[in-house]
Tab-separated table of C-alpha atoms in Angstrom:
chain	number	residue	atom	x	y	z
A	162	MET	CA	20.008	71.165	-28.002
A	163	VAL	CA	19.796	70.102	-24.375
A	164	GLY	CA	16.538	68.308	-25.075
A	165	ALA	CA	18.044	66.480	-28.025
A	166	ALA	CA	21.074	65.444	-25.963
A	167	GLN	CA	18.879	64.226	-23.152
A	168	ALA	CA	16.795	62.232	-25.614
A	169	GLY	CA	19.949	60.664	-27.016
A	170	ALA	CA	21.135	59.733	-23.551
A	171	ASP	CA	17.787	58.166	-22.764
A	172	VAL	CA	18.007	56.107	-25.940
A	173	ASP	CA	21.526	54.968	-25.027
A	174	ASN	CA	20.433	54.042	-21.502
A	175	ALA	CA	17.452	52.154	-22.834
A	176	GLY	CA	19.699	50.310	-25.261
A	177	ALA	CA	22.125	49.404	-22.499
A	178	GLU	CA	19.312	48.203	-20.265
A	179	SER	CA	17.894	46.109	-23.111
A	180	ALA	CA	21.301	44.566	-23.775
A	181	SER	CA	21.722	43.813	-20.064
A	182	VAL	CA	18.290	42.202	-19.907
A	183	ALA	CA	19.103	40.197	-23.022
A	184	ARG	CA	22.323	38.958	-21.453
A	185	VAL	CA	20.463	37.934	-18.281
A	186	VAL	CA	17.771	36.174	-20.296
A	187	THR	CA	20.420	34.414	-22.373
A	188	ALA	CA	22.353	33.351	-19.262
A	189	ASP	CA	19.167	32.083	-17.644
A	190	ALA	CA	18.287	30.170	-20.779
A	191	VAL	CA	21.747	28.603	-20.924
A	192	ALA	CA	21.548	27.662	-17.244
A	193	ALA	CA	18.103	26.189	-17.727
A	194	ALA	CA	19.275	24.199	-20.732
A	195	GLY	CA	22.254	22.957	-18.739
A	196	ALA	CA	20.017	21.865	-15.875
A	197	VAL	CA	17.750	20.017	-18.275
A	198	ALA	CA	20.731	18.253	-19.845
A	199	ALA	CA	22.112	17.348	-16.404
A	200	ALA	CA	18.760	15.981	-15.293
A	201	GLY	CA	18.511	14.007	-18.522
A	202	ALA	CA	21.857	12.339	-17.860
A	203	LEU	CA	20.713	11.426	-14.354
A	204	ASP	CA	17.429	9.998	-15.584
A	205	ALA	CA	19.218	7.930	-18.229
A	206	HIS	CA	21.539	6.353	-15.657
A	207	ARG	CA	19.224	6.248	-12.631
A	208	PRO	CA	18.293	2.513	-12.795
A	209	MET	CA	21.961	1.554	-13.011
A	210	LEU	CA	23.033	3.962	-10.268
A	211	LEU	CA	20.234	2.857	-7.938
A	212	GLY	CA	21.132	-0.781	-8.598
A	213	LEU	CA	24.761	-0.020	-7.787
A	214	ALA	CA	23.971	1.831	-4.559
A	215	TYR	CA	21.493	-0.814	-3.411
A	216	ARG	CA	23.888	-3.718	-4.045
A	217	LEU	CA	26.564	-1.857	-2.101
A	218	LEU	CA	24.316	-0.973	0.835
A	219	GLY	CA	21.513	-3.552	0.978
A	220	SER	CA	19.067	-0.743	1.749
A	221	ARG	CA	16.735	0.964	-0.706
A	222	HIS	CA	16.345	3.947	1.600
A	223	ASP	CA	20.100	4.427	1.976
A	224	ALA	CA	20.563	3.945	-1.763
A	225	GLU	CA	18.059	6.712	-2.506
A	226	ASP	CA	19.874	9.014	-0.065
A	227	VAL	CA	23.183	8.309	-1.786
A	228	LEU	CA	21.678	9.095	-5.184
A	229	GLN	CA	20.285	12.371	-3.878
A	230	GLU	CA	23.745	13.400	-2.661
A	231	ALA	CA	25.304	12.268	-5.943
A	232	TYR	CA	22.785	14.352	-7.868
A	233	LEU	CA	23.670	17.458	-5.876
A	234	ARG	CA	27.338	16.933	-6.649
A	235	TRP	CA	26.551	16.346	-10.315
A	236	PHE	CA	24.653	19.638	-10.626
A	237	ALA	CA	27.487	21.484	-8.874
A	238	ALA	CA	30.230	19.886	-10.998
A	239	ASN	CA	31.884	21.311	-14.079
A	240	ARG	CA	29.943	18.985	-16.358
A	241	ALA	CA	31.617	20.329	-19.502
A	242	ALA	CA	34.811	18.640	-18.302
A	243	VAL	CA	33.089	15.260	-17.772
A	244	ALA	CA	33.591	13.065	-20.838
A	245	GLU	CA	31.506	10.113	-19.588
A	246	PRO	CA	28.708	10.943	-17.119
A	247	ARG	CA	28.111	7.252	-16.347
A	248	ARG	CA	31.680	6.723	-15.158
A	249	TYR	CA	31.699	9.973	-13.198
A	250	LEU	CA	28.391	9.214	-11.481
A	251	SER	CA	29.384	5.595	-10.788
A	252	ARG	CA	32.505	6.809	-9.015
A	253	VAL	CA	30.589	9.339	-6.937
A	254	VAL	CA	27.882	6.821	-5.970
A	255	THR	CA	30.424	4.115	-5.095
A	256	ARG	CA	32.477	6.390	-2.891
A	257	LEU	CA	29.431	7.810	-1.128
A	258	ALA	CA	28.119	4.297	-0.515
A	259	MET	CA	31.475	3.175	0.889
A	260	ASP	CA	31.475	6.139	3.280
A	261	ARG	CA	27.989	5.168	4.414
A	262	LEU	CA	29.041	1.551	4.902
A	263	ARG	CA	31.897	2.622	7.157
A	264	ALA	CA	29.608	4.876	9.205
A	265	ARG	CA	26.997	2.118	9.455
A	266	GLN	CA	29.441	-0.342	10.970
A	267	ALA	CA	29.588	1.798	14.100
A	268	THR	CA	25.801	1.934	14.523
A	269	ARG	CA	25.140	-1.715	13.666
A	270	GLU	CA	26.243	-2.783	17.159
A	271	THR	CA	23.145	-1.141	18.643
A	272	TYR	CA	20.702	-2.769	16.199
A	273	VAL	CA	18.249	-5.094	17.965
A	274	GLY	CA	18.607	-8.659	16.682
A	275	PRO	CA	19.932	-9.758	13.279
A	276	TRP	CA	20.225	-7.116	10.563
A	277	LEU	CA	18.948	-8.188	7.147
A	278	PRO	CA	18.999	-6.340	3.822
A	279	GLU	CA	15.883	-4.432	2.850
A	280	PRO	CA	13.694	-6.484	0.459
A	281	VAL	CA	12.732	-4.696	-2.754
A	282	PRO	CA	9.973	-5.688	-5.221
A	283	THR	CA	11.563	-6.242	-8.629
A	284	ASP	CA	8.558	-6.792	-10.896
A	285	PRO	CA	8.811	-4.294	-12.500
A	286	PRO	CA	12.468	-3.736	-11.599
A	287	PRO	CA	13.389	-0.339	-10.120
A	288	PHE	CA	17.045	-0.785	-10.979
A	289	SER	CA	19.468	-2.541	-13.301
A	290	PRO	CA	21.219	-4.528	-14.595
A	291	LEU	CA	19.039	-7.656	-14.406
A	292	ASP	CA	19.609	-9.159	-17.855
A	293	ARG	CA	21.655	-12.188	-16.813
A	294	ALA	CA	21.089	-14.752	-14.080
A	295	GLU	CA	24.279	-13.629	-12.328
A	296	GLN	CA	23.022	-10.054	-12.212
A	297	ARG	CA	19.704	-11.123	-10.695
A	298	ASP	CA	21.537	-13.347	-8.226
A	299	SER	CA	23.599	-10.351	-7.109
A	300	LEU	CA	20.365	-8.860	-5.710
A	301	ALA	CA	19.399	-11.921	-3.654
A	302	ILE	CA	18.859	-11.290	0.047
A	303	ALA	CA	21.014	-14.348	0.801
A	304	LEU	CA	23.996	-12.910	-1.080
A	305	LEU	CA	23.537	-9.354	0.194
A	306	HIS	CA	23.444	-10.774	3.716
A	307	VAL	CA	26.784	-12.512	3.136
A	308	LEU	CA	28.284	-9.371	1.601
A	309	GLU	CA	27.853	-7.648	4.964
A	310	ARG	CA	30.968	-9.545	6.085
A	311	LEU	CA	33.163	-7.810	3.529
A	312	THR	CA	35.077	-4.605	3.995
A	313	PRO	CA	33.710	-1.645	1.996
A	314	PRO	CA	36.504	-1.873	-0.636
A	315	GLU	CA	36.031	-5.648	-0.994
A	316	ARG	CA	32.295	-5.230	-1.422
A	317	ALA	CA	32.709	-2.429	-3.961
A	318	VAL	CA	35.108	-4.441	-6.117
A	319	TYR	CA	32.939	-7.549	-5.906
A	320	VAL	CA	29.760	-5.702	-6.915
A	321	LEU	CA	31.377	-3.676	-9.699
A	322	HIS	CA	33.024	-6.745	-11.214
A	323	ALA	CA	30.342	-9.420	-10.653
A	324	ALA	CA	27.148	-7.440	-11.262
A	325	PHE	CA	28.336	-4.687	-13.590
A	326	GLU	CA	31.147	-6.538	-15.366
A	327	LEU	CA	33.501	-3.576	-15.148
A	328	PRO	CA	37.143	-4.244	-16.004
A	329	TYR	CA	39.662	-3.914	-13.203
A	330	ALA	CA	41.162	-0.830	-14.841
A	331	GLU	CA	37.838	1.029	-14.550
A	332	ILE	CA	37.236	-0.266	-11.032
A	333	ALA	CA	40.692	0.964	-10.076
A	334	GLU	CA	39.793	4.431	-11.359
A	335	ILE	CA	36.557	4.460	-9.347
A	336	LEU	CA	38.265	3.370	-6.118
A	337	ASP	CA	41.539	5.234	-6.691
A	338	ARG	CA	43.524	1.993	-6.414
A	339	SER	CA	45.686	-0.041	-8.753
A	340	PRO	CA	44.171	-2.792	-10.946
A	341	ALA	CA	46.368	-5.355	-9.162
A	342	ASP	CA	45.014	-4.187	-5.802
A	343	CYS	CA	41.447	-4.512	-7.105
A	344	ARG	CA	42.101	-8.063	-8.288
A	345	GLN	CA	43.394	-8.943	-4.847
A	346	LEU	CA	40.321	-7.416	-3.214
A	347	ARG	CA	38.089	-9.511	-5.492
A	348	HIS	CA	39.982	-12.692	-4.584
A	349	ARG	CA	39.649	-11.912	-0.879
A	350	ALA	CA	35.939	-11.213	-1.266
A	351	GLU	CA	35.401	-14.499	-3.113
A	352	ALA	CA	37.280	-16.402	-0.411
A	353	ARG	CA	35.111	-14.851	2.311
A	354	ILE	CA	31.800	-15.769	0.676
A	355	ARG	CA	32.678	-18.996	-1.174
A	356	GLN	CA	31.488	-21.372	1.552
A	357	ASP	CA	28.156	-19.617	2.032
A	358	ARG	CA	27.441	-19.374	-1.693
A	359	ARG	CA	27.118	-23.152	-1.765
A	360	ARG	CA	23.996	-22.728	0.346
A	361	PHE	CA	22.044	-20.782	-2.296
A	362	THR	CA	22.604	-22.366	-5.680
A	363	ALA	CA	18.953	-23.089	-6.598
A	364	GLY	CA	17.476	-21.283	-9.601
A	365	PRO	CA	14.168	-19.357	-9.662
A	366	ALA	CA	12.044	-22.380	-10.684
A	367	GLU	CA	13.355	-24.485	-7.806
A	368	GLN	CA	12.945	-21.603	-5.385
A	369	GLU	CA	9.349	-21.131	-6.553
A	370	ARG	CA	8.587	-24.817	-5.993
A	371	LEU	CA	10.113	-24.841	-2.523
A	372	LEU	CA	8.483	-21.568	-1.445
A	373	THR	CA	5.027	-22.720	-2.585
A	374	ALA	CA	5.386	-26.032	-0.773
A	375	PHE	CA	6.824	-24.322	2.302
A	376	LEU	CA	3.957	-21.840	2.598
A	377	ALA	CA	1.366	-24.612	2.208
A	378	ALA	CA	3.024	-26.811	4.839
A	379	ALA	CA	3.420	-23.882	7.248
A	380	ARG	CA	-0.234	-22.933	6.785
A	381	ASP	CA	-1.331	-26.470	7.602
A	382	GLY	CA	1.120	-26.908	10.464
A	383	ASP	CA	2.445	-30.009	8.707
A	384	LEU	CA	5.700	-30.730	10.528
A	385	ALA	CA	6.524	-33.763	8.400
A	386	ALA	CA	6.166	-31.814	5.163
A	387	LEU	CA	8.202	-28.907	6.529
A	388	THR	CA	10.930	-31.263	7.680
A	389	GLY	CA	11.115	-32.741	4.207
A	390	LEU	CA	11.660	-29.293	2.710
A	391	VAL	CA	14.308	-27.962	5.085
A	392	ALA	CA	17.990	-28.887	5.018
A	393	ARG	CA	19.501	-30.341	8.162
A	394	ASP	CA	21.755	-27.317	8.693
A	395	ALA	CA	19.145	-24.701	7.724
A	396	ILE	CA	19.230	-21.287	9.382
A	397	ALA	CA	16.373	-18.805	9.824
A	398	TRP	CA	17.065	-15.099	10.338
A	399	THR	CA	14.345	-12.721	11.516
A	400	ASP	CA	14.806	-8.953	11.466
A	401	GLY	CA	12.351	-6.997	13.577
A	402	GLY	CA	14.678	-4.127	14.410
A	403	GLY	CA	13.156	-3.979	17.885
A	404	ARG	CA	9.911	-2.776	16.319
A	405	VAL	CA	8.053	-6.088	15.954
A	406	SER	CA	8.337	-9.583	17.403
A	407	ALA	CA	11.378	-11.449	16.047
A	408	ALA	CA	14.003	-13.911	17.232
A	409	ARG	CA	17.008	-12.094	18.671
A	410	ASN	CA	19.439	-14.706	17.325
A	411	PRO	CA	19.584	-16.900	14.220
A	412	ILE	CA	17.566	-20.115	14.493
A	413	VAL	CA	19.913	-22.957	13.599
A	414	GLY	CA	19.063	-26.538	12.601
A	415	ALA	CA	16.156	-28.135	10.767
A	416	ASP	CA	14.212	-29.159	13.867
A	417	ARG	CA	14.326	-25.709	15.457
A	418	VAL	CA	13.528	-23.959	12.175
A	419	VAL	CA	10.546	-26.222	11.485
A	420	ARG	CA	9.072	-25.778	14.953
A	421	PHE	CA	9.597	-22.034	14.828
A	422	VAL	CA	7.813	-21.764	11.488
A	423	ALA	CA	4.953	-24.036	12.498
A	424	GLY	CA	4.504	-22.231	15.808
A	425	VAL	CA	4.505	-18.736	14.362
A	426	TYR	CA	2.768	-19.256	11.014
A	427	GLY	CA	0.847	-22.491	11.490
A	428	LEU	CA	-2.852	-23.325	11.376
A	429	ARG	CA	-3.624	-21.938	14.823
A	430	ARG	CA	-2.226	-18.561	13.845
A	431	PRO	CA	-3.919	-17.617	10.551
A	432	VAL	CA	-1.967	-15.294	8.302
A	433	THR	CA	-2.423	-13.585	4.958
A	434	VAL	CA	0.077	-14.262	2.202
A	435	ARG	CA	0.751	-11.993	-0.755
A	436	ARG	CA	3.146	-13.502	-3.263
A	437	MET	CA	5.564	-11.163	-5.023
A	438	GLU	CA	8.991	-11.097	-6.603
A	439	LEU	CA	11.548	-9.751	-4.155
A	440	ASN	CA	15.134	-9.039	-5.158
A	441	GLY	CA	14.725	-10.934	-8.407
A	442	GLN	CA	13.504	-14.092	-6.675
A	443	PRO	CA	10.213	-15.611	-5.454
A	444	GLY	CA	9.038	-14.066	-2.203
A	445	ALA	CA	5.997	-13.288	-0.086
A	446	LEU	CA	4.607	-10.623	2.211
A	447	ILE	CA	3.059	-12.326	5.234
A	448	GLY	CA	0.518	-10.530	7.419
A	449	LYS	CA	-0.290	-11.628	10.965
A	450	PRO	CA	-3.627	-11.026	12.734
A	451	VAL	CA	-2.049	-8.477	15.090
A	452	GLY	CA	-1.304	-6.240	12.106
A	453	THR	CA	2.402	-6.916	11.642
A	454	PHE	CA	3.923	-7.895	8.304
A	455	TYR	CA	7.002	-9.853	7.295
A	456	ALA	CA	8.743	-10.108	3.929
A	457	LEU	CA	9.915	-13.663	3.284
A	458	THR	CA	12.606	-14.928	0.928
A	459	LEU	CA	14.616	-18.122	1.027
A	460	ALA	CA	17.895	-19.703	0.016
A	461	ALA	CA	18.063	-23.235	-1.331
A	462	ALA	CA	20.484	-25.852	-2.606
A	463	ALA	CA	20.246	-29.537	-3.542
A	464	GLY	CA	16.439	-29.462	-3.415
A	465	ARG	CA	16.190	-28.220	0.193
A	466	ILE	CA	15.702	-24.872	1.901
A	467	THR	CA	18.969	-23.817	3.504
A	468	GLY	CA	18.015	-20.340	4.698
A	469	LEU	CA	14.911	-18.321	5.573
A	470	TYR	CA	14.977	-14.531	5.691
A	471	LEU	CA	12.077	-12.798	7.446
A	472	VAL	CA	12.091	-8.993	7.570
A	473	GLY	CA	9.461	-7.419	9.801
A	474	ASN	CA	11.026	-4.067	10.612
A	475	PRO	CA	8.360	-1.634	9.286
A	476	GLU	CA	11.076	0.708	8.008
A	477	LYS	CA	12.250	-2.054	5.681
A	478	LEU	CA	8.956	-3.453	4.408
A	479	PRO	CA	8.892	-3.518	0.589
A	480	VAL	CA	5.376	-2.124	0.211
A	481	PRO	CA	2.986	-0.353	2.566
A	482	PRO	CA	0.673	-3.024	3.986
A	483	GLY	CA	-2.914	-2.638	2.932
């Protein structure tokens, strides 16, 4: 009888252990399925989220960091309570980017020379949206440079409304403000950048023509040709970050810009030029004999170059030189 009872107990214990194992396996399977679903939502929205973070920050590296933090929060969230992952993730990314913008303002004072946005190759595009001309324009180095003057809330409203076409009600939800407040922020942002936007109205075809002619004239050291391409009030910005040779202040005026370009990139200083699309616009990666590289984009209006943007800081280069 004792043996039979012991056998029965063993069977019961085995059954309990099997049920426990089954519950663990089921829980693991559910967790794994949830992780796969969460990752799928992230993958589906990644181009949009990266485009949002980059437009807010002007830095691909910072944008990637923001997305990584957003992903961690997404995996830790109660996703069953999230009706629209895109809206949830957009809010998280926007708020994280705004926090980073505020922190960056304190460190910008120690940056050596002008700070320029990080150029990003966009053929093929790593982020979205880029369907309309206005959306491609919102990636331009010239515009991102101007957006640095805005407060973080102004920049967030401008980007969300201009590039992503979100209604003010949704923007208000993302920023935890009223729609009327968001409209006012957009008006203030527009007022701050309106004057400078007149300096970069040329479309891609005109930019391509001017960049091709500019590179040829610079290569030949042709001052007359360069002068004919550059607007009287043109400005050149060079960002070396203290890592490579660059002007510490903006170069203002056609004569100074032309002589700077001819002196640095002219015939007596041979360079290599690799054409590429940067930030949705014609650009080039210029290599100097000493082994330094510069990403070049331009702004143009009324058939003349109004701005040159040269980024040489190795941490910002769009592709590894090679």
